[in-house]
Every structure is written in structure tokens, then in C-alpha cells.
Short mmCIF file of C-alpha atoms and ligand atoms in Angstrom, two decimals:
data_model
loop_
_atom_site.label_atom_id
_atom_site.label_comp_id
_atom_site.label_asym_id
_atom_site.label_seq_id
_atom_site.Cartn_x
_atom_site.Cartn_y
_atom_site.Cartn_z
CA MET A 1221 0.00 0.00 0.00
CA PHE A 1222 1.19 3.51 -0.77
CA LYS A 1223 2.30 5.20 2.40
CA LEU A 1224 3.11 8.87 2.66
CA LYS A 1225 6.50 9.62 4.26
CA LEU A 1226 6.30 10.82 7.85
CA HIS A 1227 7.50 14.34 7.11
CA TRP A 1228 4.84 14.80 4.45
CA GLN A 1229 2.21 13.59 6.88
CA ILE A 1230 3.42 16.11 9.45
CA LEU A 1231 3.54 18.90 6.89
CA ILE A 1232 -0.03 18.22 5.80
CA ALA A 1233 -1.07 18.13 9.46
CA LEU A 1234 0.56 21.52 9.90
CA VAL A 1235 -1.35 23.09 7.03
CA LEU A 1236 -4.62 21.57 8.20
CA ALA A 1237 -3.88 22.83 11.72
CA VAL A 1238 -3.56 26.41 10.51
CA ILE A 1239 -6.94 26.15 8.78
CA ALA A 1240 -8.60 24.38 11.71
CA GLY A 1241 -7.13 26.85 14.19
CA MET A 1242 -8.38 29.83 12.22
CA LEU A 1243 -11.86 28.37 11.87
CA ALA A 1244 -12.14 27.27 15.49
CA GLY A 1245 -10.79 30.31 17.31
CA LYS A 1246 -10.86 30.17 21.10
CA THR A 1247 -14.59 29.67 21.58
CA ALA A 1248 -16.08 27.44 18.88
CA GLY A 1249 -16.86 23.93 19.97
CA LEU A 1250 -19.04 20.87 19.71
CA PHE A 1251 -21.27 19.37 22.40
CA GLY A 1252 -20.06 21.92 24.90
CA VAL A 1253 -16.36 21.14 24.41
CA ALA A 1254 -14.33 23.97 22.89
CA PHE A 1255 -12.08 22.84 20.04
CA TYR A 1256 -9.37 24.89 21.69
CA SER A 1257 -9.47 22.68 24.80
CA ALA A 1258 -9.48 19.56 22.63
CA PHE A 1259 -6.37 20.80 20.77
CA ASP A 1260 -4.77 21.58 24.11
CA PHE A 1261 -5.56 18.11 25.48
CA VAL A 1262 -4.21 16.17 22.51
CA GLY A 1263 -1.17 18.44 22.14
CA THR A 1264 -0.26 18.07 25.80
CA LEU A 1265 -0.62 14.31 25.54
CA PHE A 1266 1.89 14.25 22.68
CA LEU A 1267 4.28 16.60 24.46
CA ASN A 1268 4.09 14.53 27.62
CA ALA A 1269 4.89 11.39 25.65
CA LEU A 1270 8.00 13.05 24.24
CA LYS A 1271 9.08 14.37 27.61
CA MET A 1272 8.51 10.96 29.18
CA ILE A 1273 11.22 9.54 26.96
CA ILE A 1274 13.85 12.18 27.65
CA VAL A 1275 15.43 11.28 31.00
CA PRO A 1276 16.13 7.57 30.34
CA LEU A 1277 17.06 8.36 26.75
CA ILE A 1278 19.57 11.11 27.59
CA ILE A 1279 21.19 9.15 30.39
CA SER A 1280 21.50 5.89 28.46
CA SER A 1281 22.58 7.54 25.22
CA LEU A 1282 25.27 9.58 26.96
CA ILE A 1283 26.60 6.66 28.96
CA VAL A 1284 26.72 4.36 25.96
CA GLY A 1285 28.14 7.15 23.79
CA ILE A 1286 30.89 8.20 26.18
CA ALA A 1287 31.85 4.69 27.18
CA GLY A 1288 32.02 3.82 23.48
CA VAL A 1289 34.27 6.73 22.56
CA GLY A 1290 37.19 4.90 24.02
CA GLY A 1291 39.38 6.55 26.59
CA THR A 1292 40.40 10.04 27.54
CA GLN A 1293 42.04 10.89 24.25
CA GLY A 1294 39.06 10.02 22.08
CA LEU A 1295 36.72 11.85 24.42
CA GLY A 1296 38.90 14.93 24.56
CA ARG A 1297 39.04 15.09 20.78
CA LEU A 1298 35.31 14.64 20.32
CA GLY A 1299 34.49 17.04 23.15
CA GLY A 1300 36.88 19.66 21.84
CA LYS A 1301 35.43 19.59 18.32
CA THR A 1302 31.89 19.71 19.66
CA LEU A 1303 32.54 22.73 21.86
CA VAL A 1304 34.34 24.60 19.08
CA TYR A 1305 31.41 23.91 16.73
CA TYR A 1306 28.88 25.15 19.29
CA PHE A 1307 30.84 28.26 20.04
CA VAL A 1308 31.52 29.18 16.42
CA THR A 1309 27.97 28.62 15.15
CA SER A 1310 26.34 30.43 18.06
CA LEU A 1311 28.64 33.39 17.54
CA LEU A 1312 27.98 33.43 13.79
CA ALA A 1313 24.24 33.34 14.50
CA ILE A 1314 24.45 36.29 16.88
CA LEU A 1315 26.54 38.30 14.44
CA THR A 1316 24.00 37.58 11.69
CA GLY A 1317 21.26 38.89 13.99
CA LEU A 1318 23.36 41.93 14.87
CA PHE A 1319 23.89 42.71 11.20
CA PHE A 1320 20.22 42.53 10.23
CA VAL A 1321 18.87 44.38 13.27
CA ASN A 1322 21.26 47.24 12.53
CA LEU A 1323 20.39 47.11 8.84
CA PHE A 1324 16.61 47.19 9.24
CA SER A 1325 16.40 49.10 12.56
CA PRO A 1326 12.97 47.68 13.38
CA GLY A 1327 12.77 49.76 16.56
CA ILE A 1328 12.95 53.03 14.68
CA ILE A 1329 9.90 53.98 12.68
CA ASP A 1330 10.00 57.01 10.37
CA GLY A 1331 13.25 58.13 11.94
CA VAL A 1332 12.01 58.18 15.53
CA PRO A 1333 12.26 55.54 18.24
CA ALA A 1334 9.13 53.43 18.04
CA ARG A 1335 8.52 53.50 21.78
CA GLU A 1336 5.38 55.64 21.57
CA ILE A 1337 3.94 53.99 18.49
CA LEU A 1338 4.33 50.70 20.26
CA GLY A 1339 2.51 52.05 23.28
CA LEU A 1340 5.43 51.97 25.67
CA ASP A 1341 5.24 54.58 28.37
CA VAL A 1342 7.42 53.05 31.01
CA PRO A 1343 10.02 55.67 31.93
CA LEU A 1344 13.64 54.77 31.45
CA GLU A 1345 15.23 55.05 34.86
CA THR A 1346 18.82 56.09 34.80
CA GLY A 1347 19.84 54.16 37.88
CA VAL A 1348 18.43 50.88 36.69
CA ALA A 1349 21.58 49.77 34.95
CA ALA A 1350 23.81 49.93 37.99
CA LYS A 1351 21.22 48.39 40.27
CA VAL A 1352 20.51 45.33 38.24
CA ALA A 1353 23.75 44.68 36.41
CA GLU A 1354 24.99 42.64 39.32
CA LYS A 1355 21.84 40.58 39.37
CA GLY A 1356 22.21 39.87 35.66
CA MET A 1357 25.68 38.47 36.12
CA GLY A 1358 24.52 36.53 39.18
CA ASP A 1359 21.87 34.87 37.06
CA ILE A 1360 24.47 33.74 34.59
CA ALA A 1361 26.61 32.29 37.39
CA GLU A 1362 23.50 30.47 38.58
CA VAL A 1363 23.22 28.73 35.22
CA PHE A 1364 26.68 27.27 35.60
CA LEU A 1365 26.02 26.26 39.19
CA ARG A 1366 23.17 24.09 37.96
CA MET A 1367 25.63 22.20 35.83
CA VAL A 1368 26.78 20.29 38.89
CA PRO A 1369 23.58 19.16 40.57
CA PRO A 1370 23.64 18.40 44.28
CA ASN A 1371 21.08 15.66 43.67
CA VAL A 1372 21.07 13.87 40.36
CA VAL A 1373 17.60 12.38 40.85
CA GLY A 1374 16.32 15.87 41.67
CA ALA A 1375 17.92 17.22 38.50
CA ALA A 1376 16.21 14.53 36.45
CA ALA A 1377 12.88 15.13 38.14
CA ASN A 1378 13.06 18.88 37.57
CA GLY A 1379 14.14 18.65 33.97
CA GLN A 1380 17.56 20.19 34.65
CA MET A 1381 19.20 18.75 31.62
CA LEU A 1382 22.57 20.39 32.09
CA GLY A 1383 23.01 18.64 35.45
CA LEU A 1384 21.84 15.34 34.05
CA ILE A 1385 24.22 15.58 31.13
CA PHE A 1386 27.16 16.32 33.39
CA PHE A 1387 26.36 13.26 35.50
CA GLY A 1388 25.90 11.10 32.40
CA LEU A 1389 29.28 12.23 31.07
CA LEU A 1390 31.03 11.35 34.31
CA PHE A 1391 29.26 8.02 34.60
CA GLY A 1392 30.09 6.98 31.04
CA TYR A 1393 33.69 8.05 31.43
CA PHE A 1394 34.37 6.32 34.73
CA MET A 1395 32.59 3.19 33.60
CA THR A 1396 35.58 2.62 31.37
CA ARG A 1397 37.96 2.94 34.32
CA ILE A 1398 36.65 -0.01 36.32
CA PRO A 1399 37.53 -3.70 35.89
CA ARG A 1400 36.41 -5.07 32.55
CA ALA A 1401 34.16 -7.73 34.07
CA GLN A 1402 32.11 -5.11 35.91
CA ALA A 1403 32.01 -2.64 33.04
CA ASP A 1404 30.89 -5.06 30.34
CA GLY A 1405 27.69 -6.02 32.11
CA GLN A 1406 26.81 -2.38 32.61
CA PHE A 1407 27.49 -1.56 29.02
CA VAL A 1408 25.07 -4.22 27.83
CA PHE A 1409 22.51 -2.98 30.36
CA TRP A 1410 22.66 0.68 29.27
CA GLN A 1411 22.80 -0.28 25.62
CA GLY A 1412 19.60 -2.26 26.16
CA ILE A 1413 17.89 0.72 27.78
CA TYR A 1414 19.03 2.94 24.94
CA SER A 1415 17.69 0.59 22.25
CA THR A 1416 14.40 0.24 24.09
CA MET A 1417 14.04 4.02 24.39
CA MET A 1418 14.69 4.40 20.67
CA LYS A 1419 11.98 1.86 19.93
CA ILE A 1420 9.56 3.82 22.12
CA THR A 1421 10.60 6.95 20.23
CA ASP A 1422 9.78 5.28 16.91
CA TRP A 1423 6.36 4.41 18.25
CA VAL A 1424 5.64 7.89 19.63
CA MET A 1425 6.81 9.37 16.32
CA LYS A 1426 3.93 7.67 14.57
CA PHE A 1427 1.63 10.03 16.43
CA ALA A 1428 3.61 13.11 15.43
CA PRO A 1429 1.14 14.22 12.73
CA ILE A 1430 -1.72 14.20 15.24
CA GLY A 1431 0.37 15.85 17.96
CA VAL A 1432 1.67 18.52 15.61
CA PHE A 1433 -1.83 19.18 14.33
CA ALA A 1434 -3.15 19.74 17.86
CA LEU A 1435 -0.22 21.88 19.03
CA VAL A 1436 -0.25 24.18 16.01
CA ALA A 1437 -4.05 24.43 15.86
CA LYS A 1438 -3.99 25.54 19.49
CA VAL A 1439 -1.43 28.26 18.83
CA ILE A 1440 -3.35 29.56 15.82
CA ALA A 1441 -6.72 29.38 17.58
CA GLY A 1442 -5.30 31.32 20.53
CA ILE A 1443 -4.09 34.30 18.46
CA GLU A 1444 -5.95 37.47 19.52
CA PRO A 1445 -7.05 40.04 16.93
CA GLU A 1446 -4.71 42.66 18.52
CA GLN A 1447 -1.76 40.37 17.92
CA VAL A 1448 -2.57 40.22 14.22
CA GLY A 1449 -2.79 44.02 14.26
CA ASP A 1450 0.63 44.27 15.94
CA LEU A 1451 2.13 41.93 13.44
CA ALA A 1452 0.76 43.83 10.50
CA GLY A 1453 1.89 47.11 12.02
CA SER A 1454 4.88 48.18 14.05
CA LEU A 1455 6.04 44.73 15.11
CA GLY A 1456 6.00 43.47 11.54
CA ILE A 1457 9.49 44.73 10.73
CA PHE A 1458 10.86 43.13 13.89
CA PHE A 1459 9.18 39.85 12.98
CA VAL A 1460 10.58 39.89 9.45
CA THR A 1461 14.06 40.89 10.68
CA VAL A 1462 14.18 37.83 12.96
CA LEU A 1463 12.96 35.54 10.18
CA ILE A 1464 15.46 36.83 7.62
CA ALA A 1465 18.33 36.48 10.08
CA LEU A 1466 17.28 32.95 11.05
CA ALA A 1467 16.89 31.99 7.39
CA THR A 1468 20.36 33.33 6.59
CA HIS A 1469 21.82 31.11 9.28
CA VAL A 1470 19.94 27.98 8.25
CA PHE A 1471 20.08 28.38 4.48
CA ILE A 1472 23.49 30.01 4.02
CA THR A 1473 25.87 29.80 6.98
CA LEU A 1474 25.26 26.22 8.15
CA PRO A 1475 25.00 24.73 4.62
CA LEU A 1476 28.33 26.35 3.75
CA MET A 1477 29.89 24.67 6.77
CA LEU A 1478 28.30 21.35 5.82
CA ARG A 1479 29.60 21.71 2.28
CA PHE A 1480 33.14 22.84 2.98
CA ILE A 1481 33.95 21.29 6.36
CA ALA A 1482 31.90 18.09 6.31
CA ARG A 1483 32.00 17.78 2.51
CA VAL A 1484 28.45 16.52 2.28
CA ASN A 1485 25.51 17.73 0.23
CA PRO A 1486 23.67 20.07 2.66
CA LEU A 1487 20.42 19.78 0.69
CA ARG A 1488 20.10 16.19 1.88
CA LEU A 1489 20.06 17.17 5.54
CA TYR A 1490 16.74 19.06 5.33
CA PRO A 1491 14.57 16.12 4.25
CA ALA A 1492 16.51 13.79 6.56
CA MET A 1493 15.74 16.00 9.55
CA ALA A 1494 12.24 17.07 8.48
CA PRO A 1495 10.26 15.12 11.12
CA ALA A 1496 12.43 16.54 13.91
CA LEU A 1497 12.39 20.08 12.48
CA LEU A 1498 8.61 20.10 12.13
CA THR A 1499 8.20 18.73 15.64
CA ALA A 1500 10.57 21.39 16.96
CA PHE A 1501 8.47 23.96 15.14
CA SER A 1502 5.22 22.85 16.70
CA THR A 1503 6.45 22.08 20.22
CA ALA A 1504 8.81 25.09 20.49
CA SER A 1505 10.99 22.89 22.66
CA SER A 1506 14.32 21.48 21.57
CA SER A 1507 14.46 19.25 24.65
CA ALA A 1508 11.13 17.63 23.88
CA THR A 1509 12.26 17.15 20.27
CA LEU A 1510 15.52 15.45 21.26
CA PRO A 1511 14.27 11.85 20.84
CA LEU A 1512 13.25 12.62 17.27
CA THR A 1513 16.46 14.51 16.57
CA LEU A 1514 18.49 11.48 17.65
CA ASP A 1515 16.34 9.16 15.60
CA CYS A 1516 16.59 11.23 12.40
CA VAL A 1517 20.33 11.92 12.73
CA GLU A 1518 21.12 8.23 13.19
CA LYS A 1519 18.61 6.60 10.87
CA ASN A 1520 18.16 9.16 8.10
CA ALA A 1521 21.48 10.99 8.07
CA GLY A 1522 23.61 7.97 8.95
CA VAL A 1523 25.64 9.41 11.82
CA SER A 1524 27.00 6.78 14.21
CA ASN A 1525 25.48 6.31 17.60
CA ARG A 1526 28.87 7.05 19.13
CA THR A 1527 28.88 10.62 17.80
CA SER A 1528 25.20 11.47 17.93
CA SER A 1529 24.68 10.25 21.48
CA PHE A 1530 27.36 12.65 22.64
CA VAL A 1531 26.75 15.66 20.39
CA LEU A 1532 22.95 15.81 20.40
CA PRO A 1533 21.91 15.68 24.08
CA LEU A 1534 24.59 18.26 24.79
CA GLY A 1535 23.52 20.35 21.81
CA ALA A 1536 19.84 20.33 22.76
CA THR A 1537 20.73 22.14 25.98
CA VAL A 1538 23.87 24.05 25.18
CA ASN A 1539 23.82 24.88 21.48
CA MET A 1540 21.00 27.25 20.64
CA ASP A 1541 21.84 29.29 17.58
CA GLY A 1542 18.28 30.44 16.94
CA THR A 1543 17.86 31.47 20.56
CA ALA A 1544 21.16 33.34 20.68
CA LEU A 1545 20.32 35.20 17.46
CA TYR A 1546 16.85 36.06 18.72
CA GLU A 1547 18.11 37.36 22.05
CA CYS A 1548 20.45 39.73 20.26
CA VAL A 1549 17.85 41.01 17.78
CA ALA A 1550 15.17 41.40 20.47
CA ALA A 1551 17.42 43.26 22.91
CA ILE A 1552 18.66 45.66 20.27
CA PHE A 1553 15.14 46.15 18.91
CA ILE A 1554 13.93 47.15 22.38
CA ALA A 1555 16.93 49.42 22.87
CA GLN A 1556 16.22 51.11 19.51
CA ALA A 1557 12.57 51.53 20.43
CA TYR A 1558 13.67 53.26 23.64
CA GLY A 1559 15.97 55.55 21.73
CA LEU A 1560 19.02 54.19 23.53
CA GLU A 1561 22.32 55.03 21.88
CA LEU A 1562 24.08 51.72 21.35
CA SER A 1563 27.83 52.12 21.59
CA ILE A 1564 30.17 49.42 20.38
CA VAL A 1565 30.77 48.43 24.00
CA THR A 1566 27.04 47.97 24.62
CA GLN A 1567 26.65 45.94 21.46
CA PHE A 1568 29.59 43.81 22.49
CA THR A 1569 27.98 43.29 25.91
CA ILE A 1570 24.78 42.16 24.21
CA VAL A 1571 26.66 39.69 22.00
CA LEU A 1572 28.53 38.28 24.97
CA ILE A 1573 25.50 37.86 27.22
CA ALA A 1574 23.48 36.39 24.36
CA LEU A 1575 26.25 33.83 23.87
CA LEU A 1576 26.47 32.94 27.55
CA THR A 1577 22.76 32.79 28.24
CA SER A 1578 22.00 30.77 25.11
CA ILE A 1579 24.19 28.09 26.67
CA GLY A 1580 22.28 28.17 29.90
CA VAL A 1581 18.62 28.53 28.88
CA ALA A 1582 16.56 25.38 28.86
CA GLY A 1583 15.18 23.93 25.65
CA ILE A 1584 11.61 24.77 26.55
CA PRO A 1585 9.07 27.22 25.11
CA ALA A 1586 9.71 30.93 25.75
CA ALA A 1587 13.01 30.25 27.51
CA SER A 1588 14.61 33.12 25.60
CA LEU A 1589 12.48 35.63 27.45
CA VAL A 1590 14.36 34.97 30.67
CA ALA A 1591 17.66 35.47 28.91
CA ILE A 1592 16.45 38.71 27.31
CA THR A 1593 15.58 40.12 30.75
CA ILE A 1594 19.19 39.51 31.77
CA ILE A 1595 20.41 41.45 28.72
CA LEU A 1596 17.92 44.26 29.27
CA THR A 1597 18.91 44.76 32.88
CA SER A 1598 22.58 44.80 32.05
CA ILE A 1599 22.16 47.51 29.43
CA GLY A 1600 19.89 49.51 31.69
CA LEU A 1601 16.42 49.00 30.25
CA PRO A 1602 13.35 48.27 32.38
CA LEU A 1603 12.03 44.74 32.23
CA GLU A 1604 8.58 45.98 31.29
CA ALA A 1605 10.02 46.57 27.84
CA LEU A 1606 9.79 42.85 27.33
CA GLY A 1607 6.04 43.32 26.94
CA LEU A 1608 6.84 44.73 23.52
CA ILE A 1609 7.77 41.43 21.98
CA LEU A 1610 5.40 39.11 23.84
CA ALA A 1611 2.73 39.39 21.17
CA VAL A 1612 4.92 37.76 18.56
CA ASP A 1613 7.17 35.66 20.75
CA ARG A 1614 5.35 32.35 20.49
CA ILE A 1615 5.40 32.28 16.70
CA LEU A 1616 9.05 33.31 16.58
CA ASP A 1617 9.78 30.67 19.22
CA MET A 1618 8.63 28.01 16.76
CA PHE A 1619 11.06 29.22 14.12
CA ARG A 1620 14.04 29.68 16.42
CA THR A 1621 13.57 26.25 18.00
CA SER A 1622 13.70 24.63 14.54
CA VAL A 1623 16.92 26.54 13.92
CA ASN A 1624 18.31 25.27 17.24
CA VAL A 1625 17.57 21.69 16.24
CA PHE A 1626 18.94 22.13 12.72
CA SER A 1627 22.20 23.47 14.09
CA ASP A 1628 22.52 20.50 16.47
CA SER A 1629 22.04 18.06 13.63
CA SER A 1630 24.48 19.91 11.36
CA GLY A 1631 26.92 19.69 14.26
CA ALA A 1632 26.45 15.93 14.51
CA VAL A 1633 27.10 15.55 10.77
CA ILE A 1634 30.14 17.83 10.73
CA ILE A 1635 31.73 16.24 13.79
CA ALA A 1636 31.02 12.72 12.54
CA ARG A 1637 32.78 13.54 9.29
CA LEU A 1638 35.72 15.09 11.12
CA GLU A 1639 35.91 11.88 13.12
CA GLY A 1640 36.31 10.02 9.84
CA GLU A 1641 32.81 8.57 9.51
CA LYS A 1642 31.67 7.60 6.03
CA ASP A 1643 28.28 6.96 4.46
CA ILE A 1644 26.71 10.12 5.87
CA LEU A 1645 23.95 11.77 3.82
CA THR A 1646 24.92 9.68 0.83
CA ALA A 1647 22.59 9.31 -2.15
CA SER A 1648 21.61 5.78 -1.11
CA ARG A 1649 20.05 7.07 2.10
N1 LIG B 852 12.11 27.34 22.76
C1 LIG B 852 13.52 27.33 22.54
C2 LIG B 852 14.03 25.90 22.50
O1 LIG B 852 13.48 25.02 23.08
C3 LIG B 852 14.27 28.12 23.55
C4 LIG B 852 13.92 29.57 23.36
O2 LIG B 852 14.59 30.25 22.56
O3 LIG B 852 12.98 30.06 23.98
O4 LIG B 852 14.99 25.62 21.86
#
């Protein structure tokens, strides 16, 4: 029987969701049940199923991955390449955002700061900067403190991925330092858990079209008329600036790296990753998408389990190109709207904090907003200014999360090739 490929099914679900969401709105319903609540119910069910997989999947994949890398040298090499890739791509993403936000100046309308047009009347206090700068830096330190969790079960229970990853790395590494007889049994055990979790992922993936339909229909049905007005009006340029910058990163920068560093055909990575990218788009959570990202990178792109199980869990938490880019564009947009003169030093501060916070924010919806408050306080803008971008944040979140996931998968491909892997994104796949 003819069966449509999963990514086409999801894509069709997405289009249908937009139509259904527009028709249903927030109130329409059947037999006293609002469609909106039904979308919410089904969407949450799908999201929960994805999240349910994450903790055992991350732990087992990291342990198997690290233990399989083979010794300190192999790990150091793989880790080093991964960190360099994350750093370079995040920085390139931020600089792309910086370029476009300066080019289009979305916060300045007809030559004047858009603050009034956008309905912002919060006064800009001069002392704010000094008062809160310290807090901003403290928040960043907090992120790194969470990396070493005092209680690993607590970290898992509270979704603190960074802590879990750190523990998984240590566990996998030291498993190779104990007597062979003890290590071998453990390896088989964790490998078994990993394979089981991947099978569960395959099963949950079958429901992706339904889950995606519900999640997207809910977002569309929940859009208020004022939000559409904002989008068509003053926030439109901001919206388009973010999209153009994200597109430049995904369709120019990363493909060039795939072409010239990994020496693969970048055009093959998009269809290979499509199910994960579309799920990232509808869930707006790179953590929840991780099971699918792993599945697509291994099965469709052909990256070994050894590389992907190290690069991807780490990437889902640490490497967020779309988020970093967005933080930079949003902070500068707000500063422009406030008429703040942005010196080179201030712009540099924004780039640096965007880089640091993008490492620390969780892969969950709207996580960027927290990071943007840290930037705003450190350049002396009131937090209320964040209200400016809330209207369009959810939709932009969907795009930036897909970019985050695409960058992780490009990373897996590039690093696998640098590690000498063959048969990646070949025509036979
Ligand atoms: N939603 C994003 C993610 O999960 C994080 C963010 O930028 O808000 O990757």
C-alpha cells in the first residue's frame, strides 16, 4: 500500500492545523467542548509522551556514547570539536542577527524611536543599569552552578538537563575505568535501555502528525485580533528581521559549513531531519524534540550512535543558535525603540551575554524571554520593555527552535565527518 513519508504527513497536518485553528478560534466547539481545549488536550498528551522519553534516553545515550568513545584521548578530541562547533555557530548566528537588526532598525519607525507607536510609556530610569547589572551576572553564574547538581535524581525530576548531562558524562567516562568484568555487564545494560528508548521513540513518532496538528491548531486558535494588528503594524518589521536572520543562518551559513567542512551535500540534511524540524516547530521545545532529533540523525542521516549520542543531548541544551540570534535582535530592537544610543561596547555586551545565556537557557518554550531580561537589565532597560515582543514571541519561538535543532544536527554531521565517519547523507540514504 502507498504510504506517505512521515515528514509529508506532518507537513499536511501543519497546514490543516492552521486552517482548523483559524476556523475554530478560542470559543467554537461541539457538544459543549471547545475545540481549543481539545487541541490543548491532545497536544499536551503528545508533548508529555515526548518528555517521558527524555530522561532515560539522555542518560542511556550519553553513557553508551561516552563509554564507546574509548578513553580520555578520544573523548577529549570529540568534546573539543563539539565545543568549538557550538561556540563558532552560536557566535555566527548572533553576528547575523546583529547585522540585520542594525540594517533594518525595526525599533525606529520614520526616523524616531518606536517607543510611543508601540505604546510603551514606562520611563527609562537612569539608575536601573547599575542596580541590576549585578543581578544579571549573578543569574548567569546560577546557570553554571546548575551544571553540577547536588542531587542527580532531583535534576532529572526537575528537567535540569545540564546537570543530568554532566552526571551522564562522568558516569560513562568512569565506567571505562573499572575492571572489565564489571564494566561489560553495565554496558550491555545501558545499551539495552538505549535501544528500548529508541523503539519507544519510533512508536511515539507515529503520532507526530496528530500531535503537531493539535499543538499548532492551538497556537493559531489562541491568536488574539490585537496580535494580528501588531504583526501587520509596528512589530511586523521586527518579525521579518528575525525571520530573515534565522533563514540566513539555516540556508546560508550552516550549509556552507556542511559543504566545505563536512563535505556533504547540505540539501540532503533538510529532508533527513524534516520530522524533527517540524516537531521542533510545533512544540517550540528542543528538549522535547531530542528523541526525534536522535532518531533522524542516526537513521536518516547515517551518523553513528557514538557521535550522535554525545553531540545531540549536549547540543539540545547548550547549542542554541536560533535562541542566541533572537536574544540579540530582540534586545537591540527594544533598545532602539527606547531611543538608547548603542555604543560598540554595549553591542559587544549584548553579544557576549546572548552567547552565555544561550548556553544556559533550557530547551523549553519561551526560555529566551528569561535570557532577554538579563540582557535588558545589564544595558539599563526596564524589564517591562519585554512586553513589547510578547505578542509575537510564540510564533518566533517556533522558528528559532527549529533553527536550534537544525544546528545540532548539522553539528552531529560535521563532527562525525571530522571523526572520519563515512556513508553520511549519501545518495543511497
Ligand atoms: N524554545 C527554545 C528551544 O526550546 C528556547 C527559546 O529560545 O525560547 O529551543
